């Protein structure tokens, strides 16, 4: 197995607050890795560091063995790290098709609508994105991530606000994606995580509390106390 | 769809060409001035309308071209074509340097930084009054505006020739704008305007694209300034003042930001409006102000912007 992503001593302080603290983390090619943890644990901050949206206070990030710590976000995207926002961030005033075309780097052109088909939005291609229902906007966000054809797809709480039926489709979709891409999934929905993840990393107050297979993590007493018990 | 677009923009150019055969001398002169300044507005619109960056300092780029051309022919012994080239090069250099600094800011800070730079440029023009002759201005002598091109003697004092030169510039500017807007760059600029964060997270080098828009826009302004100086034989400090930073913004808003022809229409309408109002009141600016307020209230997207929204979805 080859390591796709690795962080060494990764930290981020906001003033006095250690949002991410000395995290050593590895993801292997082809795996679906879930990152879970209570609200405010530092999950979004952690993946923001990986995607380059914010700069770390300390530590290094390696992607395919290359140090990308100093690279700006757009350059990391070009290397294959795709990020979907926890707070939906799409082009509200542009058509659904143009949103995906921008992601595919073929704006204004005839980009493939395949990513839309994969999330089940193909029939809404000409609609203005801002007029989509909230759940559909989340799916468009995922479709844009797919259109980037990334090596690592980071999904920050993608199922937040989706209906049960949509979540079922989403599980199928992630399985399908995971056949050729690596997925880093932040999720609060435990049944979904248990079903999809190969391995789970538990973050708590900026540090890794536990890591392992879904069964191992589920059985871990510390995790029970910090997270599963309250969730 | 592309045929429609070409037809519309071509028709505008043809109509302007035919105008010179029916218009009075005065109207030809006004139309010449409008066309030269419309080039300025077209460039402003690339930055403001498409990329969503509001500059309050474009007069510095207009003035760069204006003075580069005027000083080029009066002091540096350049012929008119050389002066145009010189002004364009100065425009590219100045807008690149200012852009690299100003684009570190965004939003209101960007507006203020561009405003400050422009004020500094304006004060510089006044400070070097010996060379620029301040608000009295540089007057270019008639013989300095005569040059030969491909064996023909060209005299810029000829109003009809001048009109057609301005028309060629306008046509080129419209064509360039259309090309930019319909290219990948144009679409990415709109994406940046609509959602800058998302655009960066799709792998676009947002800073680079903004700089491209800034330099294109500043270069159009400089070229328009050069044309203004050489066609009308004058370069004065009023043309470098804040007023000339606000003008292209108003013209663009009036005609429709982020439409290619909007700035052209806006420039023309504003001239006609001022002309019309000064025919019956000495408070013509007040009249224009009221019209602008009504416009913003009822057509917030400008004339062509509203037309596109309601009727012509295909308008670029
Ligand atoms: N830009 C910021 N400035 C200051 N503090 C921040 C900033 N971003 C996050 N924080 C703080 O860092 C901590 C971690 O936040 P983060 O958003 O990473 O948590 P999370 O695990 O994603 O939570 P959630 O499950 O609610 O999304 C929180 O205490 C938060 O208030
Ligand atoms: Mg979060």
GROMACS .gro file of C-alpha atoms and ligand atoms in nm, chain A residues 40 42-45 86 156-157 186 188, ligand 2:
model
   11
   40UNK     CA    1  -1.547   2.211   1.749
   42UNK     CA    2  -1.101   2.077   1.473
   43UNK     CA    3  -1.212   1.861   1.180
   44UNK     CA    4  -1.282   2.144   0.939
   45UNK     CA    5  -0.964   2.321   1.046
   86UNK     CA    6  -1.896   2.223   0.486
  156UNK     CA    7  -1.674   1.798   0.480
  157UNK     CA    8  -2.007   1.679   0.618
  186UNK     CA    9  -1.589   1.412   0.769
  188UNK     CA   10  -2.145   1.312   1.202
  549LIG    MG1   11  -1.658   2.147   1.065
   0.00000   0.00000   0.00000
